[in-house]
mmCIF file of C-alpha atoms in Angstrom:
data_model
loop_
_atom_site.group_PDB
_atom_site.id
_atom_site.type_symbol
_atom_site.label_atom_id
_atom_site.label_comp_id
_atom_site.label_asym_id
_atom_site.label_seq_id
_atom_site.Cartn_x
_atom_site.Cartn_y
_atom_site.Cartn_z
ATOM 1 C CA UNK A 19 85.645 -20.707 -75.047
ATOM 2 C CA UNK A 20 82.787 -22.990 -75.874
ATOM 3 C CA UNK A 21 79.495 -23.565 -74.141
ATOM 4 C CA UNK A 22 76.665 -26.014 -74.610
ATOM 5 C CA UNK A 23 73.599 -24.392 -73.073
ATOM 6 C CA UNK A 24 70.503 -26.350 -72.173
ATOM 7 C CA UNK A 25 67.293 -24.846 -70.864
ATOM 8 C CA UNK A 26 66.270 -27.080 -67.975
ATOM 9 C CA UNK A 27 63.462 -27.620 -65.502
ATOM 10 C CA UNK A 28 66.106 -29.004 -63.151
ATOM 11 C CA UNK A 29 69.714 -30.185 -63.179
ATOM 12 C CA UNK A 30 72.025 -31.834 -60.677
ATOM 13 C CA UNK A 31 75.647 -32.918 -60.457
ATOM 14 C CA UNK A 32 76.845 -35.702 -58.187
ATOM 15 C CA UNK A 33 80.458 -36.424 -57.304
ATOM 16 C CA UNK A 34 81.268 -39.692 -55.546
ATOM 17 C CA UNK A 35 77.580 -40.227 -54.763
ATOM 18 C CA UNK A 36 77.156 -36.792 -53.142
ATOM 19 C CA UNK A 37 75.197 -33.925 -54.697
ATOM 20 C CA UNK A 38 77.631 -31.099 -55.422
ATOM 21 C CA UNK A 39 75.056 -28.744 -56.912
ATOM 22 C CA UNK A 40 71.492 -28.627 -58.157
ATOM 23 C CA UNK A 41 69.155 -26.066 -59.697
ATOM 24 C CA UNK A 42 65.537 -25.710 -60.703
ATOM 25 C CA UNK A 43 64.311 -23.749 -63.722
ATOM 26 C CA UNK A 44 67.260 -22.220 -65.577
ATOM 27 C CA UNK A 45 70.291 -23.096 -67.677
ATOM 28 C CA UNK A 46 72.753 -25.956 -67.584
ATOM 29 C CA UNK A 47 76.020 -24.749 -69.133
ATOM 30 C CA UNK A 48 78.746 -27.140 -70.196
ATOM 31 C CA UNK A 49 81.709 -24.781 -70.365
ATOM 32 C CA UNK A 50 84.964 -25.457 -72.188
ATOM 33 C CA UNK A 51 88.161 -23.425 -72.007
ATOM 34 C CA UNK A 52 90.684 -23.580 -74.835
ATOM 35 C CA UNK A 53 94.289 -22.446 -75.298
ATOM 36 C CA UNK A 54 94.457 -18.684 -75.509
ATOM 37 C CA UNK A 55 91.102 -18.064 -73.842
ATOM 38 C CA UNK A 56 91.000 -15.344 -71.213
ATOM 39 C CA UNK A 57 88.678 -13.106 -69.265
ATOM 40 C CA UNK A 58 87.701 -11.208 -72.419
ATOM 41 C CA UNK A 59 86.305 -14.394 -73.978
ATOM 42 C CA UNK A 60 84.633 -15.378 -70.702
ATOM 43 C CA UNK A 61 82.950 -11.972 -70.415
ATOM 44 C CA UNK A 62 81.787 -12.040 -74.034
ATOM 45 C CA UNK A 63 80.397 -15.555 -73.629
ATOM 46 C CA UNK A 64 78.598 -14.823 -70.354
ATOM 47 C CA UNK A 65 77.153 -11.577 -71.734
ATOM 48 C CA UNK A 66 75.706 -13.478 -74.674
ATOM 49 C CA UNK A 67 74.293 -16.275 -72.509
ATOM 50 C CA UNK A 68 72.771 -13.850 -69.996
ATOM 51 C CA UNK A 69 70.909 -12.008 -72.769
ATOM 52 C CA UNK A 70 69.706 -15.043 -74.741
ATOM 53 C CA UNK A 71 65.948 -14.859 -75.100
ATOM 54 C CA UNK A 72 65.218 -18.578 -74.855
ATOM 55 C CA UNK A 73 62.495 -18.656 -72.199
ATOM 56 C CA UNK A 74 58.821 -18.457 -73.107
ATOM 57 C CA UNK A 75 56.632 -15.466 -72.342
ATOM 58 C CA UNK A 76 52.893 -15.610 -71.528
ATOM 59 C CA UNK A 77 52.156 -16.083 -75.248
ATOM 60 C CA UNK A 78 54.512 -19.067 -75.551
ATOM 61 C CA UNK A 79 57.126 -17.145 -77.548
ATOM 62 C CA UNK A 80 60.807 -17.278 -76.644
ATOM 63 C CA UNK A 81 61.138 -13.632 -75.669
ATOM 64 C CA UNK A 82 62.531 -13.822 -72.124
ATOM 65 C CA UNK A 83 66.105 -13.992 -70.823
ATOM 66 C CA UNK A 84 67.442 -15.791 -67.777
ATOM 67 C CA UNK A 85 67.070 -12.621 -65.685
ATOM 68 C CA UNK A 86 63.484 -12.125 -66.872
ATOM 69 C CA UNK A 87 62.468 -15.530 -65.497
ATOM 70 C CA UNK A 88 64.743 -15.325 -62.420
ATOM 71 C CA UNK A 89 66.331 -18.569 -63.552
ATOM 72 C CA UNK A 90 69.269 -20.415 -62.065
ATOM 73 C CA UNK A 91 72.561 -21.540 -63.598
ATOM 74 C CA UNK A 92 74.540 -24.733 -63.237
ATOM 75 C CA UNK A 93 77.828 -25.334 -65.020
ATOM 76 C CA UNK A 94 80.370 -28.051 -65.641
ATOM 77 C CA UNK A 95 83.388 -28.437 -67.918
ATOM 78 C CA UNK A 96 84.305 -29.968 -71.288
ATOM 79 C CA UNK A 97 86.522 -29.157 -74.281
ATOM 80 C CA UNK A 98 87.517 -31.549 -77.037
ATOM 81 C CA UNK A 99 87.865 -31.835 -80.788
ATOM 82 C CA UNK A 100 86.639 -34.738 -82.919
ATOM 83 C CA UNK A 101 87.933 -33.459 -86.254
ATOM 84 C CA UNK A 102 90.451 -36.264 -86.759
ATOM 85 C CA UNK A 103 89.562 -39.881 -86.176
ATOM 86 C CA UNK A 104 86.985 -41.187 -83.746
ATOM 87 C CA UNK A 105 88.678 -40.509 -80.446
ATOM 88 C CA UNK A 106 88.173 -37.048 -78.896
ATOM 89 C CA UNK A 107 91.352 -35.014 -78.652
ATOM 90 C CA UNK A 108 91.887 -32.675 -75.719
ATOM 91 C CA UNK A 109 95.070 -31.038 -77.036
ATOM 92 C CA UNK A 110 93.255 -27.748 -77.743
ATOM 93 C CA UNK A 111 91.925 -27.582 -74.172
ATOM 94 C CA UNK A 112 93.418 -24.927 -71.947
ATOM 95 C CA UNK A 113 96.116 -25.858 -69.440
ATOM 96 C CA UNK A 114 94.340 -27.208 -66.337
ATOM 97 C CA UNK A 115 95.373 -24.409 -63.957
ATOM 98 C CA UNK A 116 94.358 -21.654 -66.380
ATOM 99 C CA UNK A 117 91.185 -23.467 -67.454
ATOM 100 C CA UNK A 118 90.170 -23.877 -63.801
ATOM 101 C CA UNK A 119 90.884 -20.193 -63.121
ATOM 102 C CA UNK A 120 88.680 -19.122 -66.045
ATOM 103 C CA UNK A 121 85.973 -21.615 -65.080
ATOM 104 C CA UNK A 122 85.876 -20.070 -61.573
ATOM 105 C CA UNK A 123 86.026 -16.544 -63.048
ATOM 106 C CA UNK A 124 83.051 -17.355 -65.298
ATOM 107 C CA UNK A 125 81.072 -18.698 -62.323
ATOM 108 C CA UNK A 126 81.796 -15.571 -60.278
ATOM 109 C CA UNK A 127 80.860 -13.362 -63.226
ATOM 110 C CA UNK A 128 77.537 -15.202 -63.578
ATOM 111 C CA UNK A 129 76.866 -14.736 -59.850
ATOM 112 C CA UNK A 130 76.848 -10.962 -60.364
ATOM 113 C CA UNK A 131 73.752 -11.353 -62.574
ATOM 114 C CA UNK A 132 72.076 -14.513 -61.259
ATOM 115 C CA UNK A 133 71.052 -15.178 -57.669
ATOM 116 C CA UNK A 134 71.842 -18.892 -57.784
ATOM 117 C CA UNK A 135 74.812 -20.394 -59.618
ATOM 118 C CA UNK A 136 75.854 -23.965 -58.844
ATOM 119 C CA UNK A 137 78.994 -25.663 -60.115
ATOM 120 C CA UNK A 138 80.576 -29.050 -60.240
ATOM 121 C CA UNK A 139 84.203 -29.532 -59.290
ATOM 122 C CA UNK A 140 86.831 -28.899 -61.949
ATOM 123 C CA UNK A 141 88.586 -32.104 -62.995
ATOM 124 C CA UNK A 142 86.291 -34.412 -61.018
ATOM 125 C CA UNK A 143 84.354 -37.309 -62.497
ATOM 126 C CA UNK A 144 80.753 -36.094 -62.329
ATOM 127 C CA UNK A 145 77.342 -37.625 -62.883
ATOM 128 C CA UNK A 146 75.157 -34.921 -64.428
ATOM 129 C CA UNK A 147 71.404 -35.329 -64.621
ATOM 130 C CA UNK A 148 68.897 -32.908 -66.073
ATOM 131 C CA UNK A 149 65.345 -32.447 -67.205
ATOM 132 C CA UNK A 150 65.648 -30.629 -70.514
ATOM 133 C CA UNK A 151 62.932 -27.991 -70.890
ATOM 134 C CA UNK A 152 61.945 -27.890 -74.523
ATOM 135 C CA UNK A 153 64.295 -29.388 -75.547
ATOM 136 C CA UNK A 154 66.244 -26.205 -76.025
ATOM 137 C CA UNK A 155 69.985 -26.720 -76.550
ATOM 138 C CA UNK A 156 72.445 -24.217 -78.041
ATOM 139 C CA UNK A 157 76.178 -24.360 -78.775
ATOM 140 C CA UNK A 158 78.199 -21.149 -78.568
ATOM 141 C CA UNK A 159 81.853 -20.586 -79.399
ATOM 142 C CA UNK A 160 83.545 -17.245 -78.681
ATOM 143 C CA UNK A 161 85.362 -17.536 -82.021
ATOM 144 C CA UNK A 162 81.950 -17.201 -83.668
ATOM 145 C CA UNK A 163 80.272 -14.544 -81.469
#
């Protein structure tokens, strides 16, 4: 699994002109599911994200986690490779049914730790807007955790 994590002041996803989800202070997670990914990878990825100390404390140091700041989470999907040529390849992406299942599993897992988790809609064309707080953007891959 892969995730692009952005610390945000706010984020929103619109589908067909309607707001599907929005958050305030927290994390925007672009989540990708690959072939062979399962609940073990999803758990490992969420555990890492939940513990990341990327929010500032009273001294301005990044010492606080999402739980420490009572932040919110918003997530959407992506998974591609650009290793060959200039056109993204999605052949390494998980099969849609399994990827959707793991996407939903990840969201439910996050809800056990975070009071507010918003999602887009798997497979939909989405307009995502955000106010990046920092900017603070990280890329995580379960193959490298």
